[in-house]
mmCIF file of C-alpha atoms in Angstrom:
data_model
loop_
_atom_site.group_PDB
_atom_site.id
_atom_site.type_symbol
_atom_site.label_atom_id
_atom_site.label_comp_id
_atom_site.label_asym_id
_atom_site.label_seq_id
_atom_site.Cartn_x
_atom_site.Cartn_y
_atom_site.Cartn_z
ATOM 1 C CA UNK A 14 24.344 10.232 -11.854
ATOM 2 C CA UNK A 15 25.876 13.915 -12.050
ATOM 3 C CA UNK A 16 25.845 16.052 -9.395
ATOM 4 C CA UNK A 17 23.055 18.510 -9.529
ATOM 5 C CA UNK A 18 24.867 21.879 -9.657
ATOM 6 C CA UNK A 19 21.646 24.077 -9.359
ATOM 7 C CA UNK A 20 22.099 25.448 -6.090
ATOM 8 C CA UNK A 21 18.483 25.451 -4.419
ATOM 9 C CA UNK A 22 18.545 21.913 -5.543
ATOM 10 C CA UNK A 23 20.462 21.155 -2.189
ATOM 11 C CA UNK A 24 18.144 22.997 -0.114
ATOM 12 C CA UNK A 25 14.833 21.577 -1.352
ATOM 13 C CA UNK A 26 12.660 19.271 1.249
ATOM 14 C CA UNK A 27 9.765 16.892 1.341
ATOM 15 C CA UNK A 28 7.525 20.443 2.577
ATOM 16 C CA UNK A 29 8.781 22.546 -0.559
ATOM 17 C CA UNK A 30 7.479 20.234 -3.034
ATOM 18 C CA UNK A 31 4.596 18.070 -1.711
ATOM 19 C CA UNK A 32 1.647 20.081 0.477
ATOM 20 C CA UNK A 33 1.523 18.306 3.731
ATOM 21 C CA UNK A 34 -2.395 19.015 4.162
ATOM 22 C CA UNK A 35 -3.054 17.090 0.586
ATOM 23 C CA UNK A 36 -0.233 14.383 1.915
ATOM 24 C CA UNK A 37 -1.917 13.926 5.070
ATOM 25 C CA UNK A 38 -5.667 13.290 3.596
ATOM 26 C CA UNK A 39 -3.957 10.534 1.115
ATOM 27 C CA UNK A 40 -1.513 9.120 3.999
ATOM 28 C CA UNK A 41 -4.822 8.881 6.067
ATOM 29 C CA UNK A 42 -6.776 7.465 3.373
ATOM 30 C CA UNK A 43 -4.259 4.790 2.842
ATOM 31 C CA UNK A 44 -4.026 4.216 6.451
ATOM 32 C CA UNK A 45 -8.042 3.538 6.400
ATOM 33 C CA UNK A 46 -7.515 1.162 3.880
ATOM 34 C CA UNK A 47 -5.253 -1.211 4.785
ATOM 35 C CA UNK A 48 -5.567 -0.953 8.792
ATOM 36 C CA UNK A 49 -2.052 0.285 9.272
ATOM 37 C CA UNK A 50 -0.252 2.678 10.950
ATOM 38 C CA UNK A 51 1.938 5.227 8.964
ATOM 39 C CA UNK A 52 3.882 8.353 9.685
ATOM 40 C CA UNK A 53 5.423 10.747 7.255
ATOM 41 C CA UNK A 54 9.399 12.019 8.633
ATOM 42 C CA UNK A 55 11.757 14.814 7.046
ATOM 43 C CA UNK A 56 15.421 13.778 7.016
ATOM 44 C CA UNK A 57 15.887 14.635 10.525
ATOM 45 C CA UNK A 58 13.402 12.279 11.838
ATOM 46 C CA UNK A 59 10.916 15.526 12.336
ATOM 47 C CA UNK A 60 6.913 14.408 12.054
ATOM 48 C CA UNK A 61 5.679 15.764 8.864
ATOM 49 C CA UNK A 62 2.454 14.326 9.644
ATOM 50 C CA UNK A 63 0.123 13.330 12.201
ATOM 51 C CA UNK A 64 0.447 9.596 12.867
ATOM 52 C CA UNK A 65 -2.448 8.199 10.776
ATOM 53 C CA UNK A 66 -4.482 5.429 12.680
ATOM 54 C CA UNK A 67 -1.997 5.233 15.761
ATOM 55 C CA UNK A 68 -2.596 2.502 18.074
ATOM 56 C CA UNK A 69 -4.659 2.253 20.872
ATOM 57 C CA UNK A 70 -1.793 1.308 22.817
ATOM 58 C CA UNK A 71 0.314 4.114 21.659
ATOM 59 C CA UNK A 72 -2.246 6.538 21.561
ATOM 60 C CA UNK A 73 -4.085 6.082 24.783
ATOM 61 C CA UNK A 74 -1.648 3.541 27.436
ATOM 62 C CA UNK A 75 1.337 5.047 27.484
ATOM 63 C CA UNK A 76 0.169 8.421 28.045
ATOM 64 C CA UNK A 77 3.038 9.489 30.093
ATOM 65 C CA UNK A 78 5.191 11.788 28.889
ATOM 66 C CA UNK A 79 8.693 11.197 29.973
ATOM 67 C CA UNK A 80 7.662 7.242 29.937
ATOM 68 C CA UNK A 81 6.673 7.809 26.248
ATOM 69 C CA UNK A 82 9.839 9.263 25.007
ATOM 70 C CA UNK A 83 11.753 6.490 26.749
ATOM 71 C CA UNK A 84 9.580 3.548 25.030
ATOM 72 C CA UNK A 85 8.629 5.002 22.041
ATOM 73 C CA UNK A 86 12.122 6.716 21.117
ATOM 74 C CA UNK A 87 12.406 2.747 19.786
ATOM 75 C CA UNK A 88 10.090 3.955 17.316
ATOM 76 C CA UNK A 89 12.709 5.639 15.362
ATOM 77 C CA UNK A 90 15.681 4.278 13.924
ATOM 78 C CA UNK A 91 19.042 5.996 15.514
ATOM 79 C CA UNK A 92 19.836 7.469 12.223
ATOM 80 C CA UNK A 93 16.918 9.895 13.186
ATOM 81 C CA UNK A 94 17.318 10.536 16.325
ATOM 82 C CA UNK A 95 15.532 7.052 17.818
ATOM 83 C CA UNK A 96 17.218 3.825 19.705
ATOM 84 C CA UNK A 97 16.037 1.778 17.341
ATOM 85 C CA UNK A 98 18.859 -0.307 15.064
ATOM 86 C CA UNK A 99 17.377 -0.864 11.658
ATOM 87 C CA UNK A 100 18.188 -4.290 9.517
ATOM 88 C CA UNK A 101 19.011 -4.947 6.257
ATOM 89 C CA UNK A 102 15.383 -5.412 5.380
ATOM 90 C CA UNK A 103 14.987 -1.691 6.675
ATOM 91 C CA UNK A 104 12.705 -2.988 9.799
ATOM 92 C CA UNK A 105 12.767 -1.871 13.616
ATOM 93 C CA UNK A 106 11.232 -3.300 17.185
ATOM 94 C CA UNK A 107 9.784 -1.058 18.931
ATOM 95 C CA UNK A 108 10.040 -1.975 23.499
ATOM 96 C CA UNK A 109 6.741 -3.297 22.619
ATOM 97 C CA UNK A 110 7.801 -5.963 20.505
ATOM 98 C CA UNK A 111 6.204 -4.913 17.172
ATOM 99 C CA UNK A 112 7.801 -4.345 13.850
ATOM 100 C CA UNK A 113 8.388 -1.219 12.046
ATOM 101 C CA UNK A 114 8.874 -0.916 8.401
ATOM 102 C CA UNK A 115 10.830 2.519 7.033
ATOM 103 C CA UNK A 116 11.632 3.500 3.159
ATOM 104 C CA UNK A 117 13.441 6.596 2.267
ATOM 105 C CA UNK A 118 11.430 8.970 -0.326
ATOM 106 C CA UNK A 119 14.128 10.287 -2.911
ATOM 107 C CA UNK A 120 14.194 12.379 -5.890
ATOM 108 C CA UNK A 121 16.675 12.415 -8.070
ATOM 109 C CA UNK A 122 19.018 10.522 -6.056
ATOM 110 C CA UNK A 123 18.693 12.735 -2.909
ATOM 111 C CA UNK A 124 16.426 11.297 0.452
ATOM 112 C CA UNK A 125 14.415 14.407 1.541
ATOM 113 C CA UNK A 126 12.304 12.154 3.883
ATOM 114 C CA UNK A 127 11.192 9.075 5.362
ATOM 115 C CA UNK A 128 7.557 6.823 5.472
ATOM 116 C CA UNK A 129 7.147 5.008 8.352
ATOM 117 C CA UNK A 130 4.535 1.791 8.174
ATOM 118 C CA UNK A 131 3.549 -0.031 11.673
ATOM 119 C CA UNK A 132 3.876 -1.160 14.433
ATOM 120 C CA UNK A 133 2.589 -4.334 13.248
ATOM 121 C CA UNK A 134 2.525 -8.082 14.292
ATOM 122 C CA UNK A 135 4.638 -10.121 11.880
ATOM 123 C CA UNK A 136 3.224 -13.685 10.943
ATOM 124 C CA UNK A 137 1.453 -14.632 14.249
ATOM 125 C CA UNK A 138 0.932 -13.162 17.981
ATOM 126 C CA UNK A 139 3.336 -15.331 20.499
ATOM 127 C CA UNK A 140 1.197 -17.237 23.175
ATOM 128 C CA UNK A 141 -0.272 -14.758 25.833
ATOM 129 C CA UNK A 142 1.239 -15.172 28.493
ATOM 130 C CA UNK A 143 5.229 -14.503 26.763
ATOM 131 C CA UNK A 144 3.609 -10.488 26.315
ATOM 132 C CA UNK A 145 3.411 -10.217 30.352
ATOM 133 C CA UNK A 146 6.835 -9.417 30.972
ATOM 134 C CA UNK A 147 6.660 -6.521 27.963
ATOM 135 C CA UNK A 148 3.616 -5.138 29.463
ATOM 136 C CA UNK A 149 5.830 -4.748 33.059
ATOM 137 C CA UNK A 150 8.618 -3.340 30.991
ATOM 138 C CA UNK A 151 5.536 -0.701 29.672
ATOM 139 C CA UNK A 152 4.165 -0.798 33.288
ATOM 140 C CA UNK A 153 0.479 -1.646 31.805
ATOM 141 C CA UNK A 154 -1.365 -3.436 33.615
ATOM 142 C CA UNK A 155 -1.548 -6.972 31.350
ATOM 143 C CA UNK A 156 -5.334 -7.209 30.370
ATOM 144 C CA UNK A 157 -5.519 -3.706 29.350
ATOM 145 C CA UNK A 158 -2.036 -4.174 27.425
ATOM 146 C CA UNK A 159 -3.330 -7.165 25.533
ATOM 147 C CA UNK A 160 -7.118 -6.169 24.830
ATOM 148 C CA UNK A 161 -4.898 -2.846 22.784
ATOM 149 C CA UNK A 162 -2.439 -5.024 21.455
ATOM 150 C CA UNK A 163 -4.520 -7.984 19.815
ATOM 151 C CA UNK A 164 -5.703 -4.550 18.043
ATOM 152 C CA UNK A 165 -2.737 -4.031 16.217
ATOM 153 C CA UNK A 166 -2.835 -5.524 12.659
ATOM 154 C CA UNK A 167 -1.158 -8.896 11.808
ATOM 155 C CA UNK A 168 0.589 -9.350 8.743
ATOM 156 C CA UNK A 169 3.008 -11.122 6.716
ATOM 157 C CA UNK A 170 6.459 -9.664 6.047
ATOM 158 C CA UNK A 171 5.727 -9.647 2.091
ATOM 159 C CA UNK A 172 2.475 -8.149 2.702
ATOM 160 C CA UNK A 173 4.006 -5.597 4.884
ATOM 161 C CA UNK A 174 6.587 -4.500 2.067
ATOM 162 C CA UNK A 175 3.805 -4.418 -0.472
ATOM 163 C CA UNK A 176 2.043 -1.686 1.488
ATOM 164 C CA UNK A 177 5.012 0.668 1.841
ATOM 165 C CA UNK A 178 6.128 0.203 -1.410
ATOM 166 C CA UNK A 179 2.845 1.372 -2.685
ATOM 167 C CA UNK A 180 3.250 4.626 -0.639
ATOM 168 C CA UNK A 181 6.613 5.173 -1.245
ATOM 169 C CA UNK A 182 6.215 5.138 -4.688
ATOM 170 C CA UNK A 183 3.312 7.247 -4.817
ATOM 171 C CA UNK A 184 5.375 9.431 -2.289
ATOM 172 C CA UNK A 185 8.353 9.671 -4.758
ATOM 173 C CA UNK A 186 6.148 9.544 -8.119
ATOM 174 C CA UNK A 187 4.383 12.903 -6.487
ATOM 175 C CA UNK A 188 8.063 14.214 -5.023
ATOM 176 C CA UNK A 189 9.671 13.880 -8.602
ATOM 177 C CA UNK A 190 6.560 15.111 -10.822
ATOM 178 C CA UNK A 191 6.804 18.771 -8.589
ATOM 179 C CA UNK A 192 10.784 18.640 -8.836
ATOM 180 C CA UNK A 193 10.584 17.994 -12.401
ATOM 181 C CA UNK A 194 7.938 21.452 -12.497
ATOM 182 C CA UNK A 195 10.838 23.315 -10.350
ATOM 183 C CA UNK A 196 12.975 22.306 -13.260
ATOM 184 C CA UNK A 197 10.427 23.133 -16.131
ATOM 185 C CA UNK A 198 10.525 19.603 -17.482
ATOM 186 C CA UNK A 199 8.279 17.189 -18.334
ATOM 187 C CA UNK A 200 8.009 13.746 -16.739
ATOM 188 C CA UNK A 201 8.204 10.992 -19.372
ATOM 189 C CA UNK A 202 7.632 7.924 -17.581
ATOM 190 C CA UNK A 203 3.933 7.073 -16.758
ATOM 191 C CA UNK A 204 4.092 5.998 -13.276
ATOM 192 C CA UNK A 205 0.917 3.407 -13.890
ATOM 193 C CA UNK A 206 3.312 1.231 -15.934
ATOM 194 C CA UNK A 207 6.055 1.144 -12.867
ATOM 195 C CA UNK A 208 6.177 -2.369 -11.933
ATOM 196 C CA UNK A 209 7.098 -1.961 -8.849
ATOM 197 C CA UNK A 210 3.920 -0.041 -8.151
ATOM 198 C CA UNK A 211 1.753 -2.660 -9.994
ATOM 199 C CA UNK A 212 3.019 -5.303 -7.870
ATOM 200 C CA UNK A 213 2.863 -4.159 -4.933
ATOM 201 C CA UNK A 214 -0.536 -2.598 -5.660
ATOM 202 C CA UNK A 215 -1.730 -5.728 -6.522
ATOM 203 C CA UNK A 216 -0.367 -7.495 -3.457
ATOM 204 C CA UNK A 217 -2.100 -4.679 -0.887
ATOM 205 C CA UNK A 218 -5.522 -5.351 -2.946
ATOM 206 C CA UNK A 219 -5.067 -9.085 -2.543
ATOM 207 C CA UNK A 220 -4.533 -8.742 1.069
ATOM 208 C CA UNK A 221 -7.536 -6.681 2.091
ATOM 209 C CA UNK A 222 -9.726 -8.156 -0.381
ATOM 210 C CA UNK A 223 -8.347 -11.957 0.601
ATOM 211 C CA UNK A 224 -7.806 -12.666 -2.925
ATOM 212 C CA UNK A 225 -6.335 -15.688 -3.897
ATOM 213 C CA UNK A 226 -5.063 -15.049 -7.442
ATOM 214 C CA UNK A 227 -5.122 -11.626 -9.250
ATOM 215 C CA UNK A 228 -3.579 -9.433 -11.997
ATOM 216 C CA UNK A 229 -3.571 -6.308 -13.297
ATOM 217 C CA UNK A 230 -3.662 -5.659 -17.037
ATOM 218 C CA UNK A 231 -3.153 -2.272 -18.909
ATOM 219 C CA UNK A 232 -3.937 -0.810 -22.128
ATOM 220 C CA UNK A 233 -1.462 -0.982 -24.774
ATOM 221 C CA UNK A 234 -1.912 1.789 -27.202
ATOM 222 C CA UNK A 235 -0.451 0.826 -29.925
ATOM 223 C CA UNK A 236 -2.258 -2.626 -30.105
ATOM 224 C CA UNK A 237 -5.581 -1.181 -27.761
ATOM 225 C CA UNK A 238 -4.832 -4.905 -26.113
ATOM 226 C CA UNK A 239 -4.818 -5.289 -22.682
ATOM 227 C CA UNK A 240 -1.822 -7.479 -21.511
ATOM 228 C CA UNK A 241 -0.672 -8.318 -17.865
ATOM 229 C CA UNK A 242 1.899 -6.209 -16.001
ATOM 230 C CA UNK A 243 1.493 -7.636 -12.578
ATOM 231 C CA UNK A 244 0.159 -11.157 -11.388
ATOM 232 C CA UNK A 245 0.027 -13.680 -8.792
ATOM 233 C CA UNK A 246 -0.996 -17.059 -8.517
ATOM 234 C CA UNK A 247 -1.311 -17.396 -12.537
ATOM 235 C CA UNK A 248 1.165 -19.012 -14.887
ATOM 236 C CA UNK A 249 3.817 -17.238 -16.906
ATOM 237 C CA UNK A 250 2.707 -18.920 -19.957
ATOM 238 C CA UNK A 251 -0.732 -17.706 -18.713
ATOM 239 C CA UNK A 252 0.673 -13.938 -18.167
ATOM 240 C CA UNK A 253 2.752 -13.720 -21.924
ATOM 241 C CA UNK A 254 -0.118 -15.204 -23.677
ATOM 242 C CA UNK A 255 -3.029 -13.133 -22.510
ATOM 243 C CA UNK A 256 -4.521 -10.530 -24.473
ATOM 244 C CA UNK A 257 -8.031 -8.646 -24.295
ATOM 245 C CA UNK A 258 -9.150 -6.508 -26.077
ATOM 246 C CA UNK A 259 -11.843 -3.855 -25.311
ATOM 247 C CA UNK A 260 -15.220 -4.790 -24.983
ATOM 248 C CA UNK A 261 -14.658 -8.845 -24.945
ATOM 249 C CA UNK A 262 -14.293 -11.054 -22.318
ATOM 250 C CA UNK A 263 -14.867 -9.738 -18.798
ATOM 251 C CA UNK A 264 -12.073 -7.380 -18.434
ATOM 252 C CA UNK A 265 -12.518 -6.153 -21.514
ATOM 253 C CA UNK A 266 -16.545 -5.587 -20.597
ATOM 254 C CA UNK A 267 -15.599 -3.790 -17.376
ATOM 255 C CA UNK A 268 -12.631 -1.547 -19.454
ATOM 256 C CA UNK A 269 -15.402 -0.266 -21.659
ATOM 257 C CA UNK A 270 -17.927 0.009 -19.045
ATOM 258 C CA UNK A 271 -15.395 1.904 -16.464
ATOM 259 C CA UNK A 272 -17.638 0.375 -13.560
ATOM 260 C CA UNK A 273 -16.094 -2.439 -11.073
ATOM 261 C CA UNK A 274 -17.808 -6.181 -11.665
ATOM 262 C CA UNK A 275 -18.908 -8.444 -9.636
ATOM 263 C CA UNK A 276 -19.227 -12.059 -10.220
ATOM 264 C CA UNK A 277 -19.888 -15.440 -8.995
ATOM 265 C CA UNK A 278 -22.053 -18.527 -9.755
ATOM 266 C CA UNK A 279 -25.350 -16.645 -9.216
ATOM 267 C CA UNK A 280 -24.550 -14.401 -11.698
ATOM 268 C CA UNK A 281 -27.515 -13.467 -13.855
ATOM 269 C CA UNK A 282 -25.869 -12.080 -17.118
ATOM 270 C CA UNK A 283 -26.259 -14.601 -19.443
ATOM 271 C CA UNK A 284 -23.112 -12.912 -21.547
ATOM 272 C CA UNK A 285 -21.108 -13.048 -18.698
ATOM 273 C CA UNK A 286 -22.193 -16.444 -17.390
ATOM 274 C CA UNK A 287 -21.153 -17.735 -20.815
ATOM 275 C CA UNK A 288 -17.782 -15.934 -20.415
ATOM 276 C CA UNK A 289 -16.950 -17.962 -16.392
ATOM 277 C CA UNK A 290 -14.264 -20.659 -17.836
ATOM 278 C CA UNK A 291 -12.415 -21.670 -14.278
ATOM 279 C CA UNK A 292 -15.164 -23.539 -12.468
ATOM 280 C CA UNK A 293 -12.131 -24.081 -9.416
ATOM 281 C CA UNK A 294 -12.692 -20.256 -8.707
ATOM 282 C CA UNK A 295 -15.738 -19.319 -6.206
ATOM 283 C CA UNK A 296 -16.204 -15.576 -6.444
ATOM 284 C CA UNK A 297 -14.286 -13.065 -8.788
ATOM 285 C CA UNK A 298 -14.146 -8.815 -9.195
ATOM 286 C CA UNK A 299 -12.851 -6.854 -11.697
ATOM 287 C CA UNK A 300 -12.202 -3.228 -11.153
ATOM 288 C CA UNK A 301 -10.943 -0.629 -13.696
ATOM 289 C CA UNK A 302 -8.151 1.605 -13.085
ATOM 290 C CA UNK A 303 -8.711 5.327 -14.211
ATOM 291 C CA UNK A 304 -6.361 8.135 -14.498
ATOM 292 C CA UNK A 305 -7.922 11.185 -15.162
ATOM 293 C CA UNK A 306 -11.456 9.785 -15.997
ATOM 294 C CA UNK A 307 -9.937 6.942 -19.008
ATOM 295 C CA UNK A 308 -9.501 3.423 -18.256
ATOM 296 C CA UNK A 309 -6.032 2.776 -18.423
ATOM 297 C CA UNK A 310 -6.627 -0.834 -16.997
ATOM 298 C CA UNK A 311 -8.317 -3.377 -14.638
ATOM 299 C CA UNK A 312 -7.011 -5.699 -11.638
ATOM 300 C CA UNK A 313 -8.544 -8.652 -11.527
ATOM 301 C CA UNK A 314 -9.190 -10.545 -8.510
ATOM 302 C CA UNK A 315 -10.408 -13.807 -7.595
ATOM 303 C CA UNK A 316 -10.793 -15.940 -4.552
ATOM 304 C CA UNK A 317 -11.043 -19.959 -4.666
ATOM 305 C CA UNK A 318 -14.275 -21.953 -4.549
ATOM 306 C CA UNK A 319 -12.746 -23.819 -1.356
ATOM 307 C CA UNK A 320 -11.679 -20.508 0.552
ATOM 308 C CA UNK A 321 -14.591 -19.325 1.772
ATOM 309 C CA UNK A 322 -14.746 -16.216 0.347
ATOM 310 C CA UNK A 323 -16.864 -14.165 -1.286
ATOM 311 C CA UNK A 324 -16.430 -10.824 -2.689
ATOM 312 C CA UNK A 325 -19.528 -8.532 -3.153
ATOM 313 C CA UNK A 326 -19.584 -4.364 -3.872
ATOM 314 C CA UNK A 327 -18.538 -3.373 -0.071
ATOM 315 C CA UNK A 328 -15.084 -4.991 -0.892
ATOM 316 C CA UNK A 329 -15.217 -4.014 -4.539
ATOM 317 C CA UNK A 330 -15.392 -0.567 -3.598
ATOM 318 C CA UNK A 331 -12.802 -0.600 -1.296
ATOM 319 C CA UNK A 332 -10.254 -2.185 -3.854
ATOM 320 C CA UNK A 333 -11.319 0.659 -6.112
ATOM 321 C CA UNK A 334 -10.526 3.250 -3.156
ATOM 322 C CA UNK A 335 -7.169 1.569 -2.844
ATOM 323 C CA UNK A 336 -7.018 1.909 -6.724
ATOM 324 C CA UNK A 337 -8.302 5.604 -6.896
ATOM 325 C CA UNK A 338 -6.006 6.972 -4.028
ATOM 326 C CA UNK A 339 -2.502 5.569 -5.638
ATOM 327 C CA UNK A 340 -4.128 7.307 -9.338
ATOM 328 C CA UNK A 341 -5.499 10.466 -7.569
ATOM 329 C CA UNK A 342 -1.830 10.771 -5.737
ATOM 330 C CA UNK A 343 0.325 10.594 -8.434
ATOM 331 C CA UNK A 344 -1.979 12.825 -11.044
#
């Protein structure tokens, strides 16, 4: 890439071109969402936002000061200023034996910050009993060290990368679209059709809905088809072949409509009972994805009959949040 010879290009930060008020409603909103814990750094490891959702056991046990700096300077990798040593997956323990995801935010090939998702439980919670000598180390007392962390979310480590990569490219889709205004250019690349950001959009939704298959499908204009960009748990010969077009079959419906769907066996639409061709699948939504008011898409959920669950408008709606924040953020 060639070097950027404008010379307040190499003083510009994550505060210049993103307004930290706006950043912190949509880090907190994505926090709320998912359950997690994520923090917002500059390149020096400075807070550039309030801790959104911060742990119980964070926020409220280890309330001493000079105790705090000593346990939670794990929280930050030593590159910024923290005892923490980072891996090659870009994860962290913290002294209380959580794990800490971190992505750099860049623009144009230059980091001008950091997000920060966790702590978080990876897979499963050890037995008990193996957290007492960690809460001595934190000198909790155990019950009240174990009733704050059985709070903390658990989650796989795919999962885990799924949600910050949704932020971070929301982070860096907003970062670039204001550097590319310093520069009086356009952006060309419409950041719904990143597939990075469909993925792992799709992956978050999955999780919090506890979706067993999904995909997301987008509008192409030349054909006004929709065809799948993202999926999981479907067949590639499933994913190449599918098209919809607007106004048939149920994405379709809900495209035209703009309004999430939905469905299960009591369903009481006769068109869209007629339209149910996967008997194997219990309880399905469908949820449009807007930018700027126009349907540019839908993700499709479903979970299986066996599962156990059922989706109904409570968890519809929260998909669409999830939808409308990562939209509303990068428009």
């Amino acid at each position: 890439m060639a070097e950027n010879n404008n010379p307040r290009w190499h003083r510009l930060s994550f505060e210049d071109l993103i307004n930290l008020k706006e950043w912190q409603v949509i880090q907190d909103n994505f926090s709320a969402i998912t359950n997690v814990t994520i923090r917002t750094l500059d390149v020096n490891g400075k807070p550039l936002t309030t801790p959104s959702s911060e742990p119980r056991l964070c926020r409220e046990l280890i309330k001493d000061i000079k105790i705090k700096d000593e346990i939670c300077g794990l929280c930050l990798p030593s590159f910024l200023g923290g005892k923490a040593h980072v891996d090659k997956n870009l994860t962290f323990l913290c002294r209380a034996d959580l794990r800490n995801f971190i992505a750099p935010l860049r623009i144009d090939g230059k980091v001008v910050g950091y997000v920060l998702v966790g702590p978080l439980v990876l897979v499963m919670r050890k037995p008990k009993d193996e957290y007492r000598k960690v809460a001595e180390e934190l000198n909790i007392e155990f019950e009240k060290f174990w009733n704050a962390f059985i709070e903390i979310k658990v989650t796989s480590f795919f999962a885990a990368q799924s949600m910050i990569e949704v932020i971070k490219n929301v982070a860096e889709y907003s970062l670039n679209l204001s550097y590319e205004k310093f520069k009086n250019e356009a952006l060309s690349v419409n950041p719904l059709r990143s597939p990075n950001l469909l993925d792992a959009l799709l992956e978050v939704a999955s999780q919090v809905s506890q979706a067993d298959i999904g995909s997301v499908m987008m509008l192409n204009a030349d054909t006004n088809e929709f065809t799948i960009e993202a999926a999981k748990g479907l067949s590639e010969d499933v994913v190449r072949k599918t098209r919809v077009s607007l106004g048939h079959g149920i994405s379709g419906i809900v495209a035209e409509s703009g309004k999430p769907l939905v469905i299960d066996d009591k369903i009481q639409n006769d068109r869209l009972r007629g339209l149910l061709q996967r008997p194997q699948l219990g309880s399905s939504m469908i949820i449009p994805i807007k930018s700027r008011e126009k349907v540019q898409g839908v993700m499709n959920l479903a979970a299986f009959r066996d599962s156990g669950v059922r989706f109904d408008m409570d968890k519809a709606n929260l998909v669409k949040n999830l939808i409308d924040l990562a939209t509303i953020a990068i428009n």
